[in-house]
PDB file of N, CA and C in Angstrom:
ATOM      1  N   UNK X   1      98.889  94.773  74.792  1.00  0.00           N
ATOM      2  CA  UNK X   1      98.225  95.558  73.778  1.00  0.00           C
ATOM      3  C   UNK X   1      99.191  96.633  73.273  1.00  0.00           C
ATOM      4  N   UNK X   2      99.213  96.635  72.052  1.00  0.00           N
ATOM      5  CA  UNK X   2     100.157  97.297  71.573  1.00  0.00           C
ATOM      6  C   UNK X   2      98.916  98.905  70.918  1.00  0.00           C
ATOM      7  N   UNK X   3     100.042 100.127  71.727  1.00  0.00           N
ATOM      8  CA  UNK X   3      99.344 101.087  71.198  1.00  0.00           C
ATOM      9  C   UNK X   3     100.018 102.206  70.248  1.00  0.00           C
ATOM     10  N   UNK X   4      99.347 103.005  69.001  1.00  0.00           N
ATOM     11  CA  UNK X   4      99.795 103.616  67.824  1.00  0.00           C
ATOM     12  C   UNK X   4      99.535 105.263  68.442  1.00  0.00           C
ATOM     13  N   UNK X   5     100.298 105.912  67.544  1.00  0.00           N
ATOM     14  CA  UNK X   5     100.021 107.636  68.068  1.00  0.00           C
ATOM     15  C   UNK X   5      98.845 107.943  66.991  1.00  0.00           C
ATOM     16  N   UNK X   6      98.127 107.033  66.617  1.00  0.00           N
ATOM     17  CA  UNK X   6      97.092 107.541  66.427  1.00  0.00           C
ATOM     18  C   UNK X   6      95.842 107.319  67.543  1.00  0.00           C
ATOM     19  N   UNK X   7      95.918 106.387  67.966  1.00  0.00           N
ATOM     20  CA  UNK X   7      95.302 105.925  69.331  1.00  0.00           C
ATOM     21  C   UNK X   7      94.483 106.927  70.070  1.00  0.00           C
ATOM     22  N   UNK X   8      92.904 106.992  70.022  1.00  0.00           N
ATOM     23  CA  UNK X   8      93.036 107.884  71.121  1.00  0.00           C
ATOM     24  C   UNK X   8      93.611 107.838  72.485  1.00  0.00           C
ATOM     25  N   UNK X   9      93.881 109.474  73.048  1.00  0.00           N
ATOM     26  CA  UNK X   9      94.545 109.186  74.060  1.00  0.00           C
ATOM     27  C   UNK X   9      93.343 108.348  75.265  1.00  0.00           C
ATOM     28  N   UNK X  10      94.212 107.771  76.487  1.00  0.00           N
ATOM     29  CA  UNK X  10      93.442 107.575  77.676  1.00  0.00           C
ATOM     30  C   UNK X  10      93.714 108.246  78.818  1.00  0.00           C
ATOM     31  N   UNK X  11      92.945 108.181  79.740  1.00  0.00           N
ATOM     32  CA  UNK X  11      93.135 109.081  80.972  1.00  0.00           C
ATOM     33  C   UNK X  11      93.807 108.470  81.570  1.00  0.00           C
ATOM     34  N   UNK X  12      94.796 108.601  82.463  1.00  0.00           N
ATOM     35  CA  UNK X  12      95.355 107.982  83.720  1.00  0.00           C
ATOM     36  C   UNK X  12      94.328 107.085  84.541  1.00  0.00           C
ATOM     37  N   UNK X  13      94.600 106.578  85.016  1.00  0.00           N
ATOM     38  CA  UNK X  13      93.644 105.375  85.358  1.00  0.00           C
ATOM     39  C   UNK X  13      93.778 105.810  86.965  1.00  0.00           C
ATOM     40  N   UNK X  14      94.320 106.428  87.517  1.00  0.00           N
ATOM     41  CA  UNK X  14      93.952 106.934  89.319  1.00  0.00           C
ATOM     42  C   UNK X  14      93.665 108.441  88.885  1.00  0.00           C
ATOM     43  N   UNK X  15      93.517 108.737  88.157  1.00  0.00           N
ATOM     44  CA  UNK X  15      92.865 110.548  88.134  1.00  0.00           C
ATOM     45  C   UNK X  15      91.322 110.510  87.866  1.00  0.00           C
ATOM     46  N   UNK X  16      90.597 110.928  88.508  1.00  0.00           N
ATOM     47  CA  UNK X  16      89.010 111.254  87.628  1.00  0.00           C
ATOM     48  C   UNK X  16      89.104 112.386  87.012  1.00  0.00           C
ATOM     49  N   UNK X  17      88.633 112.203  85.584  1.00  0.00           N
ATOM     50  CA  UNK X  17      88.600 113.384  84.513  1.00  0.00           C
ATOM     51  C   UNK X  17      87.287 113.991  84.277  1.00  0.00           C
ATOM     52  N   UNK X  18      86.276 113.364  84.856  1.00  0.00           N
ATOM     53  CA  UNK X  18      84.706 113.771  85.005  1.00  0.00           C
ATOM     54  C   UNK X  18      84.621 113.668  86.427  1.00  0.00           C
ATOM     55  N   UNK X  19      83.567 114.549  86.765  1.00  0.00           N
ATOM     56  CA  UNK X  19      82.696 114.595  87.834  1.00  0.00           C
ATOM     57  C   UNK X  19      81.722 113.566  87.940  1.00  0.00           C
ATOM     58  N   UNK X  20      82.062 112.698  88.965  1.00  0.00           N
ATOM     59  CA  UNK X  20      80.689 112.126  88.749  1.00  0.00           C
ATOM     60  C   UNK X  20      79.368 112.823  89.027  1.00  0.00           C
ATOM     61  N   UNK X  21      77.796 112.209  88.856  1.00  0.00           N
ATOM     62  CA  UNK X  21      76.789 112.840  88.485  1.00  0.00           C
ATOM     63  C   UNK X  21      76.893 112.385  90.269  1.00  0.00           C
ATOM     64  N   UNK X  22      75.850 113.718  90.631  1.00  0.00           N
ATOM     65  CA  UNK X  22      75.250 113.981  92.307  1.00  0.00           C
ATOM     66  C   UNK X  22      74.454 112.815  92.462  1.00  0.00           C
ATOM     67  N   UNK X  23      74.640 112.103  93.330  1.00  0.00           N
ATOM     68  CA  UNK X  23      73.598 110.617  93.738  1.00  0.00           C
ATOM     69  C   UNK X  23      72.409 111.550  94.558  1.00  0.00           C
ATOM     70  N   UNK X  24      71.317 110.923  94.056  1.00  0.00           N
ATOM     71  CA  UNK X  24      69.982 111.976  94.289  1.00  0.00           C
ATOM     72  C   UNK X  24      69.498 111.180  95.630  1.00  0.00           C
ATOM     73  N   UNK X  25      68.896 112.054  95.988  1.00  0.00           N
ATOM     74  CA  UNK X  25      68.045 111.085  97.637  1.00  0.00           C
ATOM     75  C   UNK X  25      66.819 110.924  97.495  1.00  0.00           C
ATOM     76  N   UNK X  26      65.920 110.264  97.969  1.00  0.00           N
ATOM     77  CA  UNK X  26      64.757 110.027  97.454  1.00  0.00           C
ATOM     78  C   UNK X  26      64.391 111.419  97.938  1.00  0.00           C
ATOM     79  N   UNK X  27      62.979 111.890  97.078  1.00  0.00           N
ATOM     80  CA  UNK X  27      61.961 112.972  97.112  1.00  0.00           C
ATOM     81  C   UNK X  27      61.031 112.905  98.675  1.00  0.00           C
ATOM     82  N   UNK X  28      61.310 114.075  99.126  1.00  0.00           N
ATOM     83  CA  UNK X  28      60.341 114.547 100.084  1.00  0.00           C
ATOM     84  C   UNK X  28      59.490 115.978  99.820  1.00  0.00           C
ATOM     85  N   UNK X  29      57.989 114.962 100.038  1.00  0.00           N
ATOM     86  CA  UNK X  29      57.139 116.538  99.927  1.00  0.00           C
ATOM     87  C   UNK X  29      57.405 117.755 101.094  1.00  0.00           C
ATOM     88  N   UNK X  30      57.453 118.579 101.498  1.00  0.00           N
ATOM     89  CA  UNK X  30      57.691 120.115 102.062  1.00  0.00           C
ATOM     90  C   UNK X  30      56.816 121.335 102.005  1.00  0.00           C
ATOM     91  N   UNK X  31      56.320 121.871 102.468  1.00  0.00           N
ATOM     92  CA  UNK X  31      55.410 122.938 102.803  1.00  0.00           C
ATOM     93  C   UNK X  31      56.586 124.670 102.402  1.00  0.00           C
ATOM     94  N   UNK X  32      56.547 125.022 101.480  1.00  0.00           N
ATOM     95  CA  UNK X  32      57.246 126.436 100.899  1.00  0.00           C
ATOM     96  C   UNK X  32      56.255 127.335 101.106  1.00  0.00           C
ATOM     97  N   UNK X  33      56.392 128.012 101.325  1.00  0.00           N
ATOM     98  CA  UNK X  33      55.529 129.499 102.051  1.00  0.00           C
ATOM     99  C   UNK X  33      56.251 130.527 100.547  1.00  0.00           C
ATOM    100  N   UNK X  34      55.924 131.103  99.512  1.00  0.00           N
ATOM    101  CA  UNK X  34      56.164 132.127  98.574  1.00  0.00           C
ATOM    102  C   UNK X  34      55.159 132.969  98.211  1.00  0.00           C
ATOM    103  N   UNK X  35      56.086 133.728  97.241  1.00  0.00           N
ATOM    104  CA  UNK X  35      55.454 135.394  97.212  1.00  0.00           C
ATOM    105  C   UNK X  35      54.771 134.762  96.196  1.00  0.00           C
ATOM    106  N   UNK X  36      53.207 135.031  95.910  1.00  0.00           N
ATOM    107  CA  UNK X  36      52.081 134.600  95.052  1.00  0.00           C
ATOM    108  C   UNK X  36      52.512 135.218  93.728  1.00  0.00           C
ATOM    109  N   UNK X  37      53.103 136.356  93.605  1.00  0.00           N
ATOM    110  CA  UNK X  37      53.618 137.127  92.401  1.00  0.00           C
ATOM    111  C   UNK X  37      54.960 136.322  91.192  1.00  0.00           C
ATOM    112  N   UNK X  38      55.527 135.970  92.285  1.00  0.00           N
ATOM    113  CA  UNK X  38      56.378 135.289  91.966  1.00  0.00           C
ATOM    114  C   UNK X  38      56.549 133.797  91.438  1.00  0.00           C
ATOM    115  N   UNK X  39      55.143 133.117  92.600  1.00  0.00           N
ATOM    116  CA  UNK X  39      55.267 131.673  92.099  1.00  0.00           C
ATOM    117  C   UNK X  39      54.051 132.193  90.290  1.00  0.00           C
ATOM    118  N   UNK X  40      53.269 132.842  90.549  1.00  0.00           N
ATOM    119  CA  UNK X  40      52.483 132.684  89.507  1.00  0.00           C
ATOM    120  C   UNK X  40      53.442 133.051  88.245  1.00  0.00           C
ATOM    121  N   UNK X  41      54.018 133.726  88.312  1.00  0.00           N
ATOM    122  CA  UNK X  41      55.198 134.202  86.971  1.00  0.00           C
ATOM    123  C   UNK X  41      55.832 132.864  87.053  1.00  0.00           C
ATOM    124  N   UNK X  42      56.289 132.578  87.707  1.00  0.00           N
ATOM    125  CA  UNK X  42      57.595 130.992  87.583  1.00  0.00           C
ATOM    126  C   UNK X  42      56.214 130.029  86.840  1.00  0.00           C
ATOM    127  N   UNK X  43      55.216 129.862  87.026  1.00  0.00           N
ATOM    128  CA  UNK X  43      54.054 128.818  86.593  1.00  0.00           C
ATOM    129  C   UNK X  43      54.197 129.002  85.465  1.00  0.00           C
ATOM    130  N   UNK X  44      53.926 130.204  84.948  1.00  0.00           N
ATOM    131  CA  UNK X  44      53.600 130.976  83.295  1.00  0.00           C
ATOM    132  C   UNK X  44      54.684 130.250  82.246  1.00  0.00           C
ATOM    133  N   UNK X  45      55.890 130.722  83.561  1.00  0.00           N
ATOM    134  CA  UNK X  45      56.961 130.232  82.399  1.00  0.00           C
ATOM    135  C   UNK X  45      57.457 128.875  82.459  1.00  0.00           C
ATOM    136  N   UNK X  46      56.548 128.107  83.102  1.00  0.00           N
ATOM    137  CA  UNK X  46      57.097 126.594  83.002  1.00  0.00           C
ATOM    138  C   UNK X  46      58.124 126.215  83.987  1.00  0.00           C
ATOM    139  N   UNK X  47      58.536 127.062  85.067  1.00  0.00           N
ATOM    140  CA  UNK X  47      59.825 126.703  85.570  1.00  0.00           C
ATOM    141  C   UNK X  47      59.320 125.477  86.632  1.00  0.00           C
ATOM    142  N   UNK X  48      60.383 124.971  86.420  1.00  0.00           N
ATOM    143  CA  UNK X  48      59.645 123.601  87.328  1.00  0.00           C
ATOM    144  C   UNK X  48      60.283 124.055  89.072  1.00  0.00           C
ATOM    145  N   UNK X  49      59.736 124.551  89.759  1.00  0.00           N
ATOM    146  CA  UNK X  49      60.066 124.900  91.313  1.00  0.00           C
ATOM    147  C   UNK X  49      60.904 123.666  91.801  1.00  0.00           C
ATOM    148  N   UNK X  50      60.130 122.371  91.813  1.00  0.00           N
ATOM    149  CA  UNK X  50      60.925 121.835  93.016  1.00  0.00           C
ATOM    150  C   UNK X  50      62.133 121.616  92.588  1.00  0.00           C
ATOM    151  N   UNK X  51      62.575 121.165  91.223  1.00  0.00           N
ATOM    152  CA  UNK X  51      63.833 121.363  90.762  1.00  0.00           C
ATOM    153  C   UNK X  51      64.578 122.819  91.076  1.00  0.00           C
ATOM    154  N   UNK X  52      64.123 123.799  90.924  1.00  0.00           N
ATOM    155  CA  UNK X  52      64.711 125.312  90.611  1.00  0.00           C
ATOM    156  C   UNK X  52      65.301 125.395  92.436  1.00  0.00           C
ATOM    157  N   UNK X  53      64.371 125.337  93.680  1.00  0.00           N
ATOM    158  CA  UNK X  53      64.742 125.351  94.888  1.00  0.00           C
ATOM    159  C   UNK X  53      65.977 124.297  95.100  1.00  0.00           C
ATOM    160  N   UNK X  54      65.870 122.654  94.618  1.00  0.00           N
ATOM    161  CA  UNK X  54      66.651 121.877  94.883  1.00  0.00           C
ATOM    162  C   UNK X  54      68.418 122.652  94.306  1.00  0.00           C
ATOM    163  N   UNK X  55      68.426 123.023  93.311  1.00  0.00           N
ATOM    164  CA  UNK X  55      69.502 123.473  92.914  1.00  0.00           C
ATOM    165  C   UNK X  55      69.524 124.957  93.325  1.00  0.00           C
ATOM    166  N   UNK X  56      68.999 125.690  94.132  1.00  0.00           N
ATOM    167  CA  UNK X  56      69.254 126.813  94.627  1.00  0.00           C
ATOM    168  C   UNK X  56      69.815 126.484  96.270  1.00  0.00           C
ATOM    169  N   UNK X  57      68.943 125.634  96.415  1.00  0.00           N
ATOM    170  CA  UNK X  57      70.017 124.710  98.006  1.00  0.00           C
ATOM    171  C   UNK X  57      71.224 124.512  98.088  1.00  0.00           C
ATOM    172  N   UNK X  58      71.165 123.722  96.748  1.00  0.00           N
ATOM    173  CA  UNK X  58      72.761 122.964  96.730  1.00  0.00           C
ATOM    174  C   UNK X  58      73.686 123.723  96.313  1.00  0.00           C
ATOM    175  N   UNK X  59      73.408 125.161  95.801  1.00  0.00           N
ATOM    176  CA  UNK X  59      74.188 126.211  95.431  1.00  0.00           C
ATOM    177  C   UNK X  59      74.948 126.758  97.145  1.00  0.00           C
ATOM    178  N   UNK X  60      73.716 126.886  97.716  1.00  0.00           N
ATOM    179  CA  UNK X  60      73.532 127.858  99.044  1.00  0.00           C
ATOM    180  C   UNK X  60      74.971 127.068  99.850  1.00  0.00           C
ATOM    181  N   UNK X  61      74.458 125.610  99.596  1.00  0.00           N
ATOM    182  CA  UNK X  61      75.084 124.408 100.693  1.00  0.00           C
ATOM    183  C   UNK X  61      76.424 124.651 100.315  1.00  0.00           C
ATOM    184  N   UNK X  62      76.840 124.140  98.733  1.00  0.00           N
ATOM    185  CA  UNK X  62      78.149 124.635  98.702  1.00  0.00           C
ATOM    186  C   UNK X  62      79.097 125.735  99.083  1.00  0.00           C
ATOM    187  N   UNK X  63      78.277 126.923  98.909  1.00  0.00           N
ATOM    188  CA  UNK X  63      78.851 128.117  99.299  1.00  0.00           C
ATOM    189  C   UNK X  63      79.082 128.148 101.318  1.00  0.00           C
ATOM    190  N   UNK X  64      78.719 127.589 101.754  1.00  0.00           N
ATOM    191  CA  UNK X  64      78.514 127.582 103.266  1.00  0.00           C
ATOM    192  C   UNK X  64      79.717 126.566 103.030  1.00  0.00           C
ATOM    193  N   UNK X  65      79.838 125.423 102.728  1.00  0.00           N
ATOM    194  CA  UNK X  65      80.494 124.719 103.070  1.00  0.00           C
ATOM    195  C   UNK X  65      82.486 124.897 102.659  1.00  0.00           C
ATOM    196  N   UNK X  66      82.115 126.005 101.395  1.00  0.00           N
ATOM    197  CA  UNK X  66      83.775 127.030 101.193  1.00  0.00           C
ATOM    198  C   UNK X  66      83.739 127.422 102.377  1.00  0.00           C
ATOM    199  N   UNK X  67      82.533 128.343 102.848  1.00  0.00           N
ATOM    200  CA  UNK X  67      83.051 129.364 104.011  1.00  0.00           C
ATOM    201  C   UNK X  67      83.451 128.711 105.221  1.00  0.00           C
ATOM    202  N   UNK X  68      82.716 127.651 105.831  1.00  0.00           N
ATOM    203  CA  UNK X  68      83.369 126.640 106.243  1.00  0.00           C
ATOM    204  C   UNK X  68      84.786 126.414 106.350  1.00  0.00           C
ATOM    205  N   UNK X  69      85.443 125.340 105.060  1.00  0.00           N
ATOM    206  CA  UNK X  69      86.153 125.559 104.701  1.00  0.00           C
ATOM    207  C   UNK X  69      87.829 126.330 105.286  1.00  0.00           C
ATOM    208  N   UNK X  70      86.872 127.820 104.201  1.00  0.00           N
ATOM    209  CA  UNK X  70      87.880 128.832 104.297  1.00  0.00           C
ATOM    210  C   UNK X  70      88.308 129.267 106.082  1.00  0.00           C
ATOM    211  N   UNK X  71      87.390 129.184 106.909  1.00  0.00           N
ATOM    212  CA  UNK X  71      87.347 129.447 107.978  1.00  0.00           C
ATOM    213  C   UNK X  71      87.905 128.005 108.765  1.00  0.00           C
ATOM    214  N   UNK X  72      87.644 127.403 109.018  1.00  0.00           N
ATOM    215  CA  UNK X  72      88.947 126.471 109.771  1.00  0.00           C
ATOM    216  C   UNK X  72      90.398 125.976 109.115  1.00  0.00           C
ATOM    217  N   UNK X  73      90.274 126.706 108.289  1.00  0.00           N
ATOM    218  CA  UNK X  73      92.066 126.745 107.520  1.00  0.00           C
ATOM    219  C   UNK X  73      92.229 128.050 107.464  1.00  0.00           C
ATOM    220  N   UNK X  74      92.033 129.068 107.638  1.00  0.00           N
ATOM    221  CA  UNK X  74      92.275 130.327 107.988  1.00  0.00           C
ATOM    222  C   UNK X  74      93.844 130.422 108.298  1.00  0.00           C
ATOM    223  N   UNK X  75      93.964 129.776 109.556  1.00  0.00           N
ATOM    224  CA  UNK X  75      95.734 129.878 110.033  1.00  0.00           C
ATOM    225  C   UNK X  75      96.384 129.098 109.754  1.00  0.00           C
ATOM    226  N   UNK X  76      96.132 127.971 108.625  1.00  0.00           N
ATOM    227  CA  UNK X  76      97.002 126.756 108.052  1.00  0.00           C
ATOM    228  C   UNK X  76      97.720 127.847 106.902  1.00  0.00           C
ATOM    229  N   UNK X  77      96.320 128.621 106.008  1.00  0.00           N
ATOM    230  CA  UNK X  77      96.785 128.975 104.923  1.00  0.00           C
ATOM    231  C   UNK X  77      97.556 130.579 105.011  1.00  0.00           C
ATOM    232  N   UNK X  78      97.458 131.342 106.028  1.00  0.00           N
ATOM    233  CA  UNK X  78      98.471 132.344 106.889  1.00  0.00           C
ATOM    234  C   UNK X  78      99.495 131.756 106.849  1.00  0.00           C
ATOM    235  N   UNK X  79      99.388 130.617 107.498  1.00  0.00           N
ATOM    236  CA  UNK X  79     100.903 130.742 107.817  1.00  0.00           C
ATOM    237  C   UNK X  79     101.886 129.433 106.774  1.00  0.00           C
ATOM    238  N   UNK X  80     100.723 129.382 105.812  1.00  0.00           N
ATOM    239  CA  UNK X  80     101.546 128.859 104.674  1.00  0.00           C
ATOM    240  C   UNK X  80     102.015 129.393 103.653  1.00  0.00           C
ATOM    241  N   UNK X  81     101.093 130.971 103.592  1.00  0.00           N
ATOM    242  CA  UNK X  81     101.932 132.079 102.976  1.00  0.00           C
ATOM    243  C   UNK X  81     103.411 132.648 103.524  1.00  0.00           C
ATOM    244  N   UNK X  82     103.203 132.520 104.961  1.00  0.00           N
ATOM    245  CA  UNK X  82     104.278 133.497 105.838  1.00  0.00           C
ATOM    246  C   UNK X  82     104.935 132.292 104.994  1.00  0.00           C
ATOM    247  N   UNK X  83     105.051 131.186 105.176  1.00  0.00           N
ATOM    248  CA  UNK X  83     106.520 130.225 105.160  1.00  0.00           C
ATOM    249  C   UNK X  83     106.941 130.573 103.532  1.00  0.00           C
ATOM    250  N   UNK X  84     106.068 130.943 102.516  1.00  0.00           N
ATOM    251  CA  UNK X  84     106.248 131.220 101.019  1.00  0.00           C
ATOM    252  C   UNK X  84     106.967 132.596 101.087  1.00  0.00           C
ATOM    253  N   UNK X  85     106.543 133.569 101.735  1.00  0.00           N
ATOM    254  CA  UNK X  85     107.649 134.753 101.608  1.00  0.00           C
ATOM    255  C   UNK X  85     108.691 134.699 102.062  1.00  0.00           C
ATOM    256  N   UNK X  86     108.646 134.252 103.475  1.00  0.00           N
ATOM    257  CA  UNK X  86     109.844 133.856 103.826  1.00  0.00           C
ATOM    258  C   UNK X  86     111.180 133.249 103.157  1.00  0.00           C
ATOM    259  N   UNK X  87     110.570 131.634 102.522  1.00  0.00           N
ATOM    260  CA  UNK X  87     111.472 130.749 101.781  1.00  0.00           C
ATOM    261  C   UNK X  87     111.634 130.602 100.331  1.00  0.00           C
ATOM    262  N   UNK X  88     109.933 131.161 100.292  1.00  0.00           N
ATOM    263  CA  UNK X  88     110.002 131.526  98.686  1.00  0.00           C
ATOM    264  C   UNK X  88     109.078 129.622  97.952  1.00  0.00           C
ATOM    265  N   UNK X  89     108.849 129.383  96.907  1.00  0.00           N
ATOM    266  CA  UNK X  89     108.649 128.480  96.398  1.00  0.00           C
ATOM    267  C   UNK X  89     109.764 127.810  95.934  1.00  0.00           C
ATOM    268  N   UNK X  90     109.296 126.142  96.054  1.00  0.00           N
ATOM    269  CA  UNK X  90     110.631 125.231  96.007  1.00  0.00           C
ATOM    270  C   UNK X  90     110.488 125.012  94.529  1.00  0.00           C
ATOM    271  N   UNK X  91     111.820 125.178  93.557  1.00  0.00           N
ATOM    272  CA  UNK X  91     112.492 125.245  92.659  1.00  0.00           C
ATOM    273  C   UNK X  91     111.558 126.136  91.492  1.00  0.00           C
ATOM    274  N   UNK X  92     111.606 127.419  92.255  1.00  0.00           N
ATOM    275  CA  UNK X  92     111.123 128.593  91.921  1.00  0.00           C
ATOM    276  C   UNK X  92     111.917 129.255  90.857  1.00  0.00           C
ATOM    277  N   UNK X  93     113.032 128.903  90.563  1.00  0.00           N
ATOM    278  CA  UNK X  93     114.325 128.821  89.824  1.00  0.00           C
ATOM    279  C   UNK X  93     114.124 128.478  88.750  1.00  0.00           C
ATOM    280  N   UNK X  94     113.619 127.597  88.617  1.00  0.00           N
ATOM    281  CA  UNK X  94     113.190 126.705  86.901  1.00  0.00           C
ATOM    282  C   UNK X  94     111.961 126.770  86.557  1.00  0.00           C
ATOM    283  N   UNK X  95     111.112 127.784  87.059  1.00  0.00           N
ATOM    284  CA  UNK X  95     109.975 128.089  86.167  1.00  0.00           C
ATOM    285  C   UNK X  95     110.219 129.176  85.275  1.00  0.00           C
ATOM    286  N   UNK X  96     109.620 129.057  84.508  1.00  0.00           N
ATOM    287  CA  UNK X  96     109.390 129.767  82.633  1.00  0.00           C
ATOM    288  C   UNK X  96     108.470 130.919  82.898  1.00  0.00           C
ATOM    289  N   UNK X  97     107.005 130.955  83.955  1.00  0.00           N
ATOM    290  CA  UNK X  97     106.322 131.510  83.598  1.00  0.00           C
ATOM    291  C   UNK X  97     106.166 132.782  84.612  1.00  0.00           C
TER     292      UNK X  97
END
């Protein structure tokens, strides 16, 4: 296949350029205990709860799972700075910026 520079471009074919969409798990009903003030205002305004909690989870989950994370690489990334002051960045020389 012959291609023109008008062509749109394509992505690299081993990079993902989108996220894929979250694969959902099936629905389980759950017993939520809330402040009556609160769920009745969220009603008023249409907010749909079990959605609004599901993505307040997966907010929570991610953030636990940085700290995570950040915390068992703690002394990888110490002492991958020490080795950067020390030696400096490799061909630190030929950057522009």
């Amino acid at each position: 296949m012959v291609r023109h520079l008008s062509d749109p471009p394509q992505p690299f074919r081993g990079v993902q350029t989108q996220s894929r969409p979250t694969k959902r798990g099936r629905k389980r009903a759950v017993n939520v205990s809330i402040d009556e003030e609160i769920l009745l205002q969220a009603k008023a305004r249409g907010i749909n709860l079990s959605q609004t909690l599901e993505d307040a989870l997966g907010a929570a989950l991610r953030e636990e799972r940085i700290r995570d994370f950040k915390e068992k690489n703690r002394e990888a990334v110490k002492s991958y700075n020490r080795f950067i002051e020390k030696y400096g960045l490799w061909g630190q020389e030929y950057r522009k910026w």
